[in-house]
Amino acid sequence: MAGWLLALLPWYPCIARTDAPSAPQSASAPSATLDTESLPGRKAAAIYCVVCHALPNPSDLDRRTWTEELLPKMRYVTGVSAAPTNGYFRDLPRLLAVDYFPKKPLIPPAVFDQIAAYYTQAAPERAPSGEPPSIEVGLPLFRPEMAPHRHTPPRTPMVRIDAGQGVILASDAASQGLDFLDGSGRLLGSLPLGNIAVSLAESGRNWYIGAIGHFFPREEPVGQLIRVNRNATPLQPEPILSGLPRLAHVAAGDLNGDGRDDLVLCAFGNYLGRLSWLEGRADGGFTERVILPEPGCLRCEIRDFNGDGRPDLMVLQAQARESLLLFLNEGGGKFRRQLVYQRPPSWGHSGFELADFNRDGLPDVLVTNGDNADFNTSPHKAYHGVRLYLNRGGLKWELAWTAPMHGAYRAVARDFDGDGDLDIAAASFFADYETTPQEGFIYFENTSPAGVREWNFQARTLRQGVTGRWISLDTGDLDGDGDDDLVLGSLIDMPTPVPDKLKGLWREKGPSVLILRNQTK
């Protein structure tokens, strides 16, 4: 789950900004007569702001957002002003109990005012939202099928294809259960969980389910890790760890080589959270060991990245840090953190996966950034999209391709059309529904000639792509015919602008799950 609210933890150690791209220029930039470059706040920002996150560009956000939403919040989390008790911060007692707010200002108040004046004056009246993507409507490669089973309204934060059984697993945020659908989307049965499932890791006979607790940002630790023995009859959910911050992702693997399941938990939280690994014990239980005591971790992939025979972790972190991180396994339960890249706080990372695009045997990284619920009103951002980072060896990844996509939330890479290269299917949860609702789902067909350095993808969609607000996406051979199908999950309740007609369609007729059946074979 992506970062709903931008959080700046004042005690974060400094990570220098090394490769953040320049923000796009705005057509409504400040007047040329205003010399914002000479404002003292510009230099002060480069000194103080980078202690906690990459240095933001004033054009990353519009002037109203800087003035009315972000800068006031920064006054509190940097200790320049005392946190208000009027409900501005939900769960304020929990934040106060752990001394979240610094006792003394981290930035001298007069300097903070200079920084605020710089961003307020240099920000555009309207931040650039980018050109609408060019998307061809028509996608004969996939046959869309609305799953007959649906919830009203659709609230499906997780979908998974179990290719071995030919079934779809879909969670529902209202019933707080897991639905099992056949390959045609008909209900086979449901498993009550008592929590909202957002992640599922499979290891041996077990499913390890990550339950978020609160879908919207809260500090109340009601996230859970639930184990299900999928060979049992009947299936029985077993909570094995409760009282967690909002849990976004679970990954399974043997991290210490003892032959037992270990787990990595991305406890995203809100202002409070952590990344930890659970060491599997001989009695079937787990011992939690914290790797990173910070919020915002979205997803983890376990892989031996440096070739030393020990499984490492690649982790995507949002919540102001907006970083792709490596945690290199040094043995003995110790991990060494290494920064892959860092982006400005408004970047809105939402997910990633590993795939070998150039077939060199090294894992490349496909990343989405499109979370756009940080503020009461969040304008569309030109820098939201899907990005491909190629592995250049030596634990270095290089940006090779970018596709703009407002609200990009999830992307998967497979050779969907069977032509020998990897294509991309992507879903947006914060598309520009008023002008380009078709970007809610985009299929990027790989049209790059073999051996050519420049990557080309043709963006396509299908008319049924607007029938839901897609928050979840998975791929696999659902019908056993040898090609990869897609399933999308819709969750329509979000306080962001959507035309009434479209939202009414989602509520009354839109599917909870949309099946895109691959027609290649």
PDB file of N, CA, C and O in Angstrom, residues 72-93 95-96 100-103:
ATOM      1  N   PRO A  72       2.799  23.995   6.612  1.00  0.00           N
ATOM      2  CA  PRO A  72       2.290  23.960   7.995  1.00  0.00           C
ATOM      3  C   PRO A  72       2.602  22.642   8.694  1.00  0.00           C
ATOM      4  O   PRO A  72       2.956  22.638   9.886  1.00  0.00           O
ATOM      5  N   LYS A  73       2.481  21.524   7.977  1.00  0.00           N
ATOM      6  CA  LYS A  73       2.784  20.236   8.595  1.00  0.00           C
ATOM      7  C   LYS A  73       4.267  20.147   8.962  1.00  0.00           C
ATOM      8  O   LYS A  73       4.633  19.603  10.015  1.00  0.00           O
ATOM      9  N   MET A  74       5.116  20.685   8.097  1.00  0.00           N
ATOM     10  CA  MET A  74       6.547  20.641   8.390  1.00  0.00           C
ATOM     11  C   MET A  74       6.911  21.457   9.623  1.00  0.00           C
ATOM     12  O   MET A  74       7.867  21.136  10.334  1.00  0.00           O
ATOM     13  N   ARG A  75       6.157  22.495   9.913  1.00  0.00           N
ATOM     14  CA  ARG A  75       6.421  23.277  11.125  1.00  0.00           C
ATOM     15  C   ARG A  75       6.290  22.397  12.359  1.00  0.00           C
ATOM     16  O   ARG A  75       7.064  22.530  13.319  1.00  0.00           O
ATOM     17  N   TYR A  76       5.318  21.490  12.322  1.00  0.00           N
ATOM     18  CA  TYR A  76       5.091  20.634  13.485  1.00  0.00           C
ATOM     19  C   TYR A  76       6.113  19.512  13.579  1.00  0.00           C
ATOM     20  O   TYR A  76       6.667  19.249  14.651  1.00  0.00           O
ATOM     21  N   VAL A  77       6.379  18.833  12.465  1.00  0.00           N
ATOM     22  CA  VAL A  77       7.243  17.649  12.551  1.00  0.00           C
ATOM     23  C   VAL A  77       8.715  18.019  12.688  1.00  0.00           C
ATOM     24  O   VAL A  77       9.537  17.166  13.025  1.00  0.00           O
ATOM     25  N   THR A  78       9.066  19.262  12.444  1.00  0.00           N
ATOM     26  CA  THR A  78      10.439  19.711  12.706  1.00  0.00           C
ATOM     27  C   THR A  78      10.558  20.409  14.054  1.00  0.00           C
ATOM     28  O   THR A  78      11.636  20.882  14.418  1.00  0.00           O
ATOM     29  N   GLY A  79       9.454  20.496  14.796  1.00  0.00           N
ATOM     30  CA  GLY A  79       9.501  21.095  16.125  1.00  0.00           C
ATOM     31  C   GLY A  79       9.528  22.603  16.139  1.00  0.00           C
ATOM     32  O   GLY A  79       9.706  23.204  17.202  1.00  0.00           O
ATOM     33  N   VAL A  80       9.319  23.240  15.000  1.00  0.00           N
ATOM     34  CA  VAL A  80       9.295  24.708  14.964  1.00  0.00           C
ATOM     35  C   VAL A  80       8.065  25.226  15.701  1.00  0.00           C
ATOM     36  O   VAL A  80       8.109  26.262  16.378  1.00  0.00           O
ATOM     37  N   SER A  81       6.951  24.486  15.580  1.00  0.00           N
ATOM     38  CA  SER A  81       5.740  24.796  16.338  1.00  0.00           C
ATOM     39  C   SER A  81       5.271  23.529  17.032  1.00  0.00           C
ATOM     40  O   SER A  81       5.468  22.415  16.511  1.00  0.00           O
ATOM     41  N   ALA A  82       4.642  23.690  18.183  1.00  0.00           N
ATOM     42  CA  ALA A  82       4.117  22.534  18.909  1.00  0.00           C
ATOM     43  C   ALA A  82       2.959  21.915  18.136  1.00  0.00           C
ATOM     44  O   ALA A  82       2.165  22.626  17.506  1.00  0.00           O
ATOM     45  N   ALA A  83       2.857  20.601  18.177  1.00  0.00           N
ATOM     46  CA  ALA A  83       1.783  19.907  17.470  1.00  0.00           C
ATOM     47  C   ALA A  83       0.430  20.344  18.020  1.00  0.00           C
ATOM     48  O   ALA A  83       0.236  20.401  19.237  1.00  0.00           O
ATOM     49  N   PRO A  84      -0.526  20.671  17.150  1.00  0.00           N
ATOM     50  CA  PRO A  84      -1.840  21.130  17.610  1.00  0.00           C
ATOM     51  C   PRO A  84      -2.640  19.967  18.190  1.00  0.00           C
ATOM     52  O   PRO A  84      -2.454  18.805  17.814  1.00  0.00           O
ATOM     53  N   THR A  85      -3.537  20.287  19.085  1.00  0.00           N
ATOM     54  CA  THR A  85      -4.363  19.259  19.733  1.00  0.00           C
ATOM     55  C   THR A  85      -5.792  19.274  19.195  1.00  0.00           C
ATOM     56  O   THR A  85      -6.689  18.704  19.804  1.00  0.00           O
ATOM     57  N   ASN A  86      -5.990  19.908  18.057  1.00  0.00           N
ATOM     58  CA  ASN A  86      -7.345  20.070  17.515  1.00  0.00           C
ATOM     59  C   ASN A  86      -7.726  18.978  16.512  1.00  0.00           C
ATOM     60  O   ASN A  86      -8.663  19.151  15.731  1.00  0.00           O
ATOM     61  N   GLY A  87      -6.995  17.860  16.512  1.00  0.00           N
ATOM     62  CA  GLY A  87      -7.315  16.783  15.582  1.00  0.00           C
ATOM     63  C   GLY A  87      -6.549  16.838  14.279  1.00  0.00           C
ATOM     64  O   GLY A  87      -6.787  16.016  13.392  1.00  0.00           O
ATOM     65  N   TYR A  88      -5.641  17.795  14.139  1.00  0.00           N
ATOM     66  CA  TYR A  88      -4.844  17.901  12.917  1.00  0.00           C
ATOM     67  C   TYR A  88      -4.089  16.602  12.677  1.00  0.00           C
ATOM     68  O   TYR A  88      -4.012  16.107  11.550  1.00  0.00           O
ATOM     69  N   PHE A  89      -3.512  16.037  13.742  1.00  0.00           N
ATOM     70  CA  PHE A  89      -2.852  14.738  13.660  1.00  0.00           C
ATOM     71  C   PHE A  89      -3.772  13.696  14.303  1.00  0.00           C
ATOM     72  O   PHE A  89      -4.053  13.758  15.508  1.00  0.00           O
ATOM     73  N   ARG A  90      -4.221  12.733  13.496  1.00  0.00           N
ATOM     74  CA  ARG A  90      -4.988  11.642  14.064  1.00  0.00           C
ATOM     75  C   ARG A  90      -4.060  10.795  14.948  1.00  0.00           C
ATOM     76  O   ARG A  90      -2.869  10.678  14.680  1.00  0.00           O
ATOM     77  N   ASP A  91      -4.621  10.234  15.997  1.00  0.00           N
ATOM     78  CA  ASP A  91      -3.843   9.402  16.913  1.00  0.00           C
ATOM     79  C   ASP A  91      -2.688  10.175  17.547  1.00  0.00           C
ATOM     80  O   ASP A  91      -1.603   9.630  17.772  1.00  0.00           O
ATOM     81  N   LEU A  92      -2.897  11.465  17.816  1.00  0.00           N
ATOM     82  CA  LEU A  92      -1.849  12.299  18.390  1.00  0.00           C
ATOM     83  C   LEU A  92      -1.274  11.720  19.689  1.00  0.00           C
ATOM     84  O   LEU A  92      -0.055  11.763  19.886  1.00  0.00           O
ATOM     85  N   PRO A  93      -2.094  11.154  20.586  1.00  0.00           N
ATOM     86  CA  PRO A  93      -1.506  10.599  21.821  1.00  0.00           C
ATOM     87  C   PRO A  93      -0.442   9.533  21.549  1.00  0.00           C
ATOM     88  O   PRO A  93       0.554   9.457  22.281  1.00  0.00           O
ATOM     89  N   LEU A  95       1.559   9.404  18.945  1.00  0.00           N
ATOM     90  CA  LEU A  95       2.756  10.102  18.466  1.00  0.00           C
ATOM     91  C   LEU A  95       3.490  10.770  19.628  1.00  0.00           C
ATOM     92  O   LEU A  95       4.720  10.743  19.706  1.00  0.00           O
ATOM     93  N   LEU A  96       2.723  11.366  20.535  1.00  0.00           N
ATOM     94  CA  LEU A  96       3.345  12.018  21.687  1.00  0.00           C
ATOM     95  C   LEU A  96       4.000  10.993  22.612  1.00  0.00           C
ATOM     96  O   LEU A  96       5.056  11.250  23.196  1.00  0.00           O
ATOM     97  N   TYR A 100       7.463  11.518  19.020  1.00  0.00           N
ATOM     98  CA  TYR A 100       7.602  11.717  17.573  1.00  0.00           C
ATOM     99  C   TYR A 100       8.050  13.142  17.257  1.00  0.00           C
ATOM    100  O   TYR A 100       8.895  13.368  16.386  1.00  0.00           O
ATOM    101  N   PHE A 101       7.481  14.117  17.960  1.00  0.00           N
ATOM    102  CA  PHE A 101       7.798  15.514  17.692  1.00  0.00           C
ATOM    103  C   PHE A 101       9.017  15.924  18.517  1.00  0.00           C
ATOM    104  O   PHE A 101       9.081  15.653  19.714  1.00  0.00           O
ATOM    105  N   PRO A 102      10.002  16.557  17.896  1.00  0.00           N
ATOM    106  CA  PRO A 102      11.215  16.940  18.626  1.00  0.00           C
ATOM    107  C   PRO A 102      10.919  17.950  19.722  1.00  0.00           C
ATOM    108  O   PRO A 102      10.032  18.795  19.592  1.00  0.00           O
ATOM    109  N   LYS A 103      11.685  17.834  20.808  1.00  0.00           N
ATOM    110  CA  LYS A 103      11.501  18.740  21.941  1.00  0.00           C
ATOM    111  C   LYS A 103      11.969  20.151  21.610  1.00  0.00           C
ATOM    112  O   LYS A 103      11.445  21.136  22.117  1.00  0.00           O
TER     113      LYS A 103
END
